[in-house]
Amino acid sequence: MRWPLSAGHWRPLVRRLPSRAQVALTFDDGPTPETTPQLLAVLARHNAKATFFFSGVRVAAHGELVAETVAAGHAVYGHGWQHVDLSRDPVRAAADMARVETVLTRYRPTPDTYLVRLPYFCGWERERFHRALAGFHPDIQFAWWSHSTDDWLIADRCRDQADLEALCSARAESLRTAPDLPGGVILMHEAPFDIRSPLNPRVQPLLTRLILGVLAERGLTGVALRPATARRLSRWILSPSPAIAAA
């Protein structure tokens, strides 16, 4: 496999934790009144922490939910401003990140190392995105994942609550025997954009409760994602192997 080279511009792609006793829980697309309070309650009941990648348009509308998330001890980063694919526009991607971060600083200081996850995870494989986003923040890392729940597909495949519960249970059960789950990073979404089903806001509170139950049965703790330890060659080679978050 060819590893892309650069003149020192690549930033780490984080998708594993160093501890096999932990699993990082990550949520994109919030905050929303229908999902965020329920998620915070579920996480609190399980003594779990998570990382939230909040969309600017929703942050602007629901700042009180950002404050509640920060107060509960969870990590908060921007997820761009609007939920659009900016894979051809790194300049706008950096500007959108700066815009959402300006709002987020009302609720918590800007992190020293910034975990970036843009809508559709665009830009991670393009050097010009790494360069542009370093202009937004001098120490960025791309927050990847090891396990996706494909939760944005669930609501449209369900006719009613019974279907929803069955499909969410199946997704959670798929993690029960996943051998690489310890130390993994789970990708999830709060009421993902552009889903028309009225069941959309119900998916994540239920799925999160079921996943946390699986983690507890496996003796795993749900935690927030942390930045990776710097690697000597990471700036010059975009390695396909995962960067490991710092302990």
Coordinates of C-alpha atoms in Angstrom, one line a residue:
M1 CA 0.0 0.0 0.0
R2 CA 1.3 3.5 -0.9
W3 CA 1.5 5.9 2.0
P4 CA 0.9 9.5 1.0
L5 CA 3.8 11.8 1.7
S6 CA 3.8 15.5 2.5
A7 CA 6.3 18.3 3.5
G8 CA 5.3 17.8 7.1
H9 CA 1.6 18.7 6.9
W10 CA -0.2 15.5 7.8
R11 CA -1.9 15.3 11.2
P12 CA -2.8 12.2 13.1
L13 CA -5.9 10.1 12.5
V14 CA -7.2 9.0 15.9
R15 CA -9.3 5.8 16.0
R16 CA -8.0 3.8 19.0
L17 CA -7.5 4.2 22.7
P18 CA -4.4 2.8 24.5
S19 CA -6.5 1.1 27.2
R20 CA -8.3 -2.1 26.4
A21 CA -10.6 -1.5 29.3
Q22 CA -12.1 1.5 27.6
V23 CA -14.2 2.4 24.6
A24 CA -14.5 6.0 23.3
L25 CA -18.1 7.1 22.6
T26 CA -18.5 9.9 20.0
F27 CA -21.6 11.6 18.8
D28 CA -21.9 13.9 15.7
D29 CA -24.7 16.3 14.6
G30 CA -26.0 17.6 17.9
P31 CA -27.2 19.3 20.0
T32 CA -30.9 18.8 19.7
P33 CA -33.6 19.1 22.4
E34 CA -35.0 15.7 21.4
T35 CA -31.8 13.8 21.9
T36 CA -29.1 15.6 23.9
P37 CA -30.9 15.7 27.3
Q38 CA -31.8 12.0 27.0
L39 CA -28.2 11.1 26.0
L40 CA -26.8 13.0 28.9
A41 CA -29.1 11.2 31.3
V42 CA -28.2 7.8 29.9
L43 CA -24.5 8.5 30.1
A44 CA -24.9 9.7 33.7
R45 CA -26.7 6.6 34.7
H46 CA -23.8 4.5 33.4
N47 CA -21.1 6.8 34.7
A48 CA -19.9 7.1 31.1
K49 CA -18.3 10.1 29.3
A50 CA -18.4 10.9 25.6
T51 CA -17.2 13.3 22.9
F52 CA -19.7 15.4 21.1
F53 CA -19.0 17.0 17.7
F54 CA -21.6 19.7 17.6
S55 CA -22.9 21.3 14.4
G56 CA -22.8 25.1 14.3
V57 CA -26.4 25.7 13.2
R58 CA -27.7 23.6 16.1
V59 CA -25.2 25.1 18.6
A60 CA -26.6 28.6 17.6
A61 CA -30.1 27.4 18.2
H62 CA -29.5 25.4 21.4
G63 CA -26.6 26.9 23.4
E64 CA -28.1 25.8 26.7
L65 CA -27.6 22.2 25.6
V66 CA -23.9 22.9 25.0
A67 CA -23.7 24.3 28.5
E68 CA -25.3 21.2 29.9
T69 CA -23.0 18.9 28.0
V70 CA -19.9 20.7 29.2
A71 CA -21.2 20.9 32.8
A72 CA -21.7 17.1 32.7
G73 CA -18.0 16.6 32.0
H74 CA -18.1 15.6 28.3
A75 CA -15.7 16.8 25.6
V76 CA -17.1 19.2 23.0
Y77 CA -15.7 20.0 19.5
G78 CA -17.1 21.6 16.4
H79 CA -18.6 19.6 13.5
G80 CA -18.5 22.4 10.9
W81 CA -21.3 24.9 10.7
Q82 CA -23.8 23.4 8.3
H83 CA -24.0 19.7 7.6
V84 CA -22.7 19.8 4.0
D85 CA -19.9 18.0 2.2
L86 CA -16.9 20.4 1.9
S87 CA -14.5 17.9 0.4
R88 CA -13.8 20.3 -2.4
D89 CA -13.5 23.4 -0.3
P90 CA -10.9 23.3 2.5
V91 CA -10.9 27.0 2.9
R92 CA -14.6 27.0 3.8
A93 CA -14.1 24.0 6.0
A94 CA -11.5 25.9 8.1
A95 CA -13.7 29.0 8.2
D96 CA -16.8 26.9 9.3
M97 CA -14.7 25.3 12.0
A98 CA -13.6 28.7 13.2
R99 CA -17.2 30.0 13.2
V100 CA -18.6 27.1 15.3
E101 CA -15.6 27.3 17.7
T102 CA -16.2 31.0 18.3
V103 CA -19.6 30.0 19.6
L104 CA -18.4 27.0 21.6
T105 CA -15.9 29.2 23.4
R106 CA -18.8 30.8 25.3
Y107 CA -19.1 27.4 27.1
R108 CA -15.6 26.1 27.4
P109 CA -12.0 27.1 26.5
T110 CA -10.7 26.0 23.1
P111 CA -8.9 22.7 23.6
D112 CA -5.1 22.8 23.3
T113 CA -5.3 19.9 20.8
Y114 CA -8.4 20.1 18.6
L115 CA -10.1 16.9 17.4
V116 CA -11.7 17.6 14.0
R117 CA -14.5 15.5 12.5
L118 CA -16.1 17.3 9.6
P119 CA -19.5 16.3 8.1
Y120 CA -19.1 13.1 6.0
F121 CA -15.5 13.0 7.5
C122 CA -14.3 14.9 4.5
G123 CA -10.8 16.0 4.0
W124 CA -8.8 13.6 6.1
E125 CA -7.1 12.1 3.0
R126 CA -6.2 15.4 1.4
E127 CA -3.0 17.3 2.4
R128 CA -4.6 20.6 1.6
F129 CA -7.3 20.0 4.2
H130 CA -4.6 19.2 6.8
R131 CA -2.9 22.5 5.9
A132 CA -6.1 24.5 5.9
L133 CA -7.4 23.2 9.2
A134 CA -4.0 23.9 10.8
G135 CA -4.8 27.5 10.0
F136 CA -7.9 27.2 12.0
H137 CA -6.0 25.6 14.9
P138 CA -2.2 24.9 15.1
D139 CA -2.6 21.5 16.7
I140 CA -5.4 19.5 15.1
Q141 CA -6.0 15.8 14.8
F142 CA -8.7 14.0 12.8
A143 CA -11.1 12.0 15.0
W144 CA -11.7 8.8 13.1
W145 CA -13.4 5.6 14.5
S146 CA -13.0 1.9 14.7
H147 CA -16.7 1.0 14.8
S148 CA -19.6 2.6 13.1
T149 CA -23.2 1.9 14.2
D150 CA -24.6 3.1 10.8
D151 CA -27.3 4.7 13.0
W152 CA -28.2 7.2 10.3
L153 CA -29.8 4.4 8.4
I154 CA -31.9 3.0 11.2
A155 CA -35.0 5.3 11.3
D156 CA -35.8 5.1 7.6
R157 CA -35.8 1.3 7.8
C158 CA -38.4 1.2 10.6
R159 CA -42.1 1.3 10.4
D160 CA -42.8 1.7 14.1
Q161 CA -41.3 1.6 17.6
A162 CA -41.1 -2.2 17.6
D163 CA -39.0 -2.2 14.4
L164 CA -36.8 0.5 15.9
E165 CA -36.2 -1.5 19.1
A166 CA -35.4 -4.6 17.1
L167 CA -32.9 -2.9 14.8
C168 CA -31.2 -1.0 17.6
S169 CA -30.9 -4.2 19.6
A170 CA -29.3 -5.9 16.6
R171 CA -26.7 -3.1 16.2
A172 CA -25.8 -3.2 19.8
E173 CA -25.6 -7.0 19.8
S174 CA -23.1 -6.8 16.9
L175 CA -20.7 -5.2 19.3
R176 CA -21.0 -7.8 21.9
T177 CA -18.7 -10.3 20.2
A178 CA -16.5 -7.8 18.3
P179 CA -13.0 -8.8 19.2
D180 CA -11.5 -5.4 18.6
L181 CA -14.1 -3.4 20.6
P182 CA -11.8 -2.9 23.6
G183 CA -9.9 0.3 23.0
G184 CA -12.1 1.2 20.1
V185 CA -13.9 4.4 19.0
I186 CA -17.6 4.2 18.3
L187 CA -19.2 6.6 15.7
M188 CA -22.8 7.7 16.5
H189 CA -25.1 10.5 15.6
E190 CA -27.7 12.7 17.3
A191 CA -30.8 12.9 15.1
P192 CA -28.8 12.9 11.9
F193 CA -29.5 15.5 9.3
D194 CA -31.8 14.9 6.2
I195 CA -33.6 11.9 7.7
R196 CA -37.4 12.3 7.2
S197 CA -38.7 9.6 9.5
P198 CA -40.4 10.8 12.7
L199 CA -38.5 8.0 14.5
N200 CA -35.2 9.7 13.8
P201 CA -34.8 11.4 17.2
R202 CA -35.7 8.2 19.1
V203 CA -32.8 6.2 17.6
Q204 CA -29.8 7.4 19.6
P205 CA -31.1 7.5 23.1
L206 CA -32.2 3.9 22.8
L207 CA -29.1 2.7 20.9
T208 CA -26.8 4.4 23.4
R209 CA -28.5 2.7 26.3
L210 CA -28.2 -0.7 24.7
I211 CA -24.6 -0.1 23.7
L212 CA -23.7 1.0 27.3
G213 CA -25.3 -2.2 28.5
V214 CA -23.1 -4.2 26.2
L215 CA -20.0 -2.4 27.4
A216 CA -20.9 -3.0 31.0
E217 CA -21.4 -6.8 30.3
R218 CA -18.0 -6.9 28.7
G219 CA -16.4 -5.0 31.6
L220 CA -15.7 -1.9 29.4
T221 CA -16.0 1.8 30.3
G222 CA -17.4 4.4 28.0
V223 CA -15.0 7.4 27.9
A224 CA -14.3 10.6 25.9
L225 CA -11.9 10.4 23.0
R226 CA -8.5 11.9 23.7
P227 CA -5.8 13.2 21.3
A228 CA -3.1 10.9 20.1
T229 CA 0.5 11.0 21.2
A230 CA 2.6 12.6 18.5
R231 CA 4.5 10.1 16.3
R232 CA 7.9 11.0 14.8
L233 CA 6.9 10.4 11.2
S234 CA 3.2 11.4 11.4
R235 CA 3.7 14.8 9.9
W236 CA 5.4 13.4 6.7
I237 CA 3.5 10.1 6.2
L238 CA -0.3 9.6 6.3
S239 CA -0.2 6.1 7.8
P240 CA -3.1 3.8 7.3
S241 CA -2.5 2.4 10.7
P242 CA -4.5 4.0 13.5
A243 CA -3.1 6.7 15.8
I244 CA -3.5 5.8 19.4
A245 CA -5.0 8.3 21.8
A246 CA -2.8 9.4 24.7
A247 CA -3.5 7.7 28.1

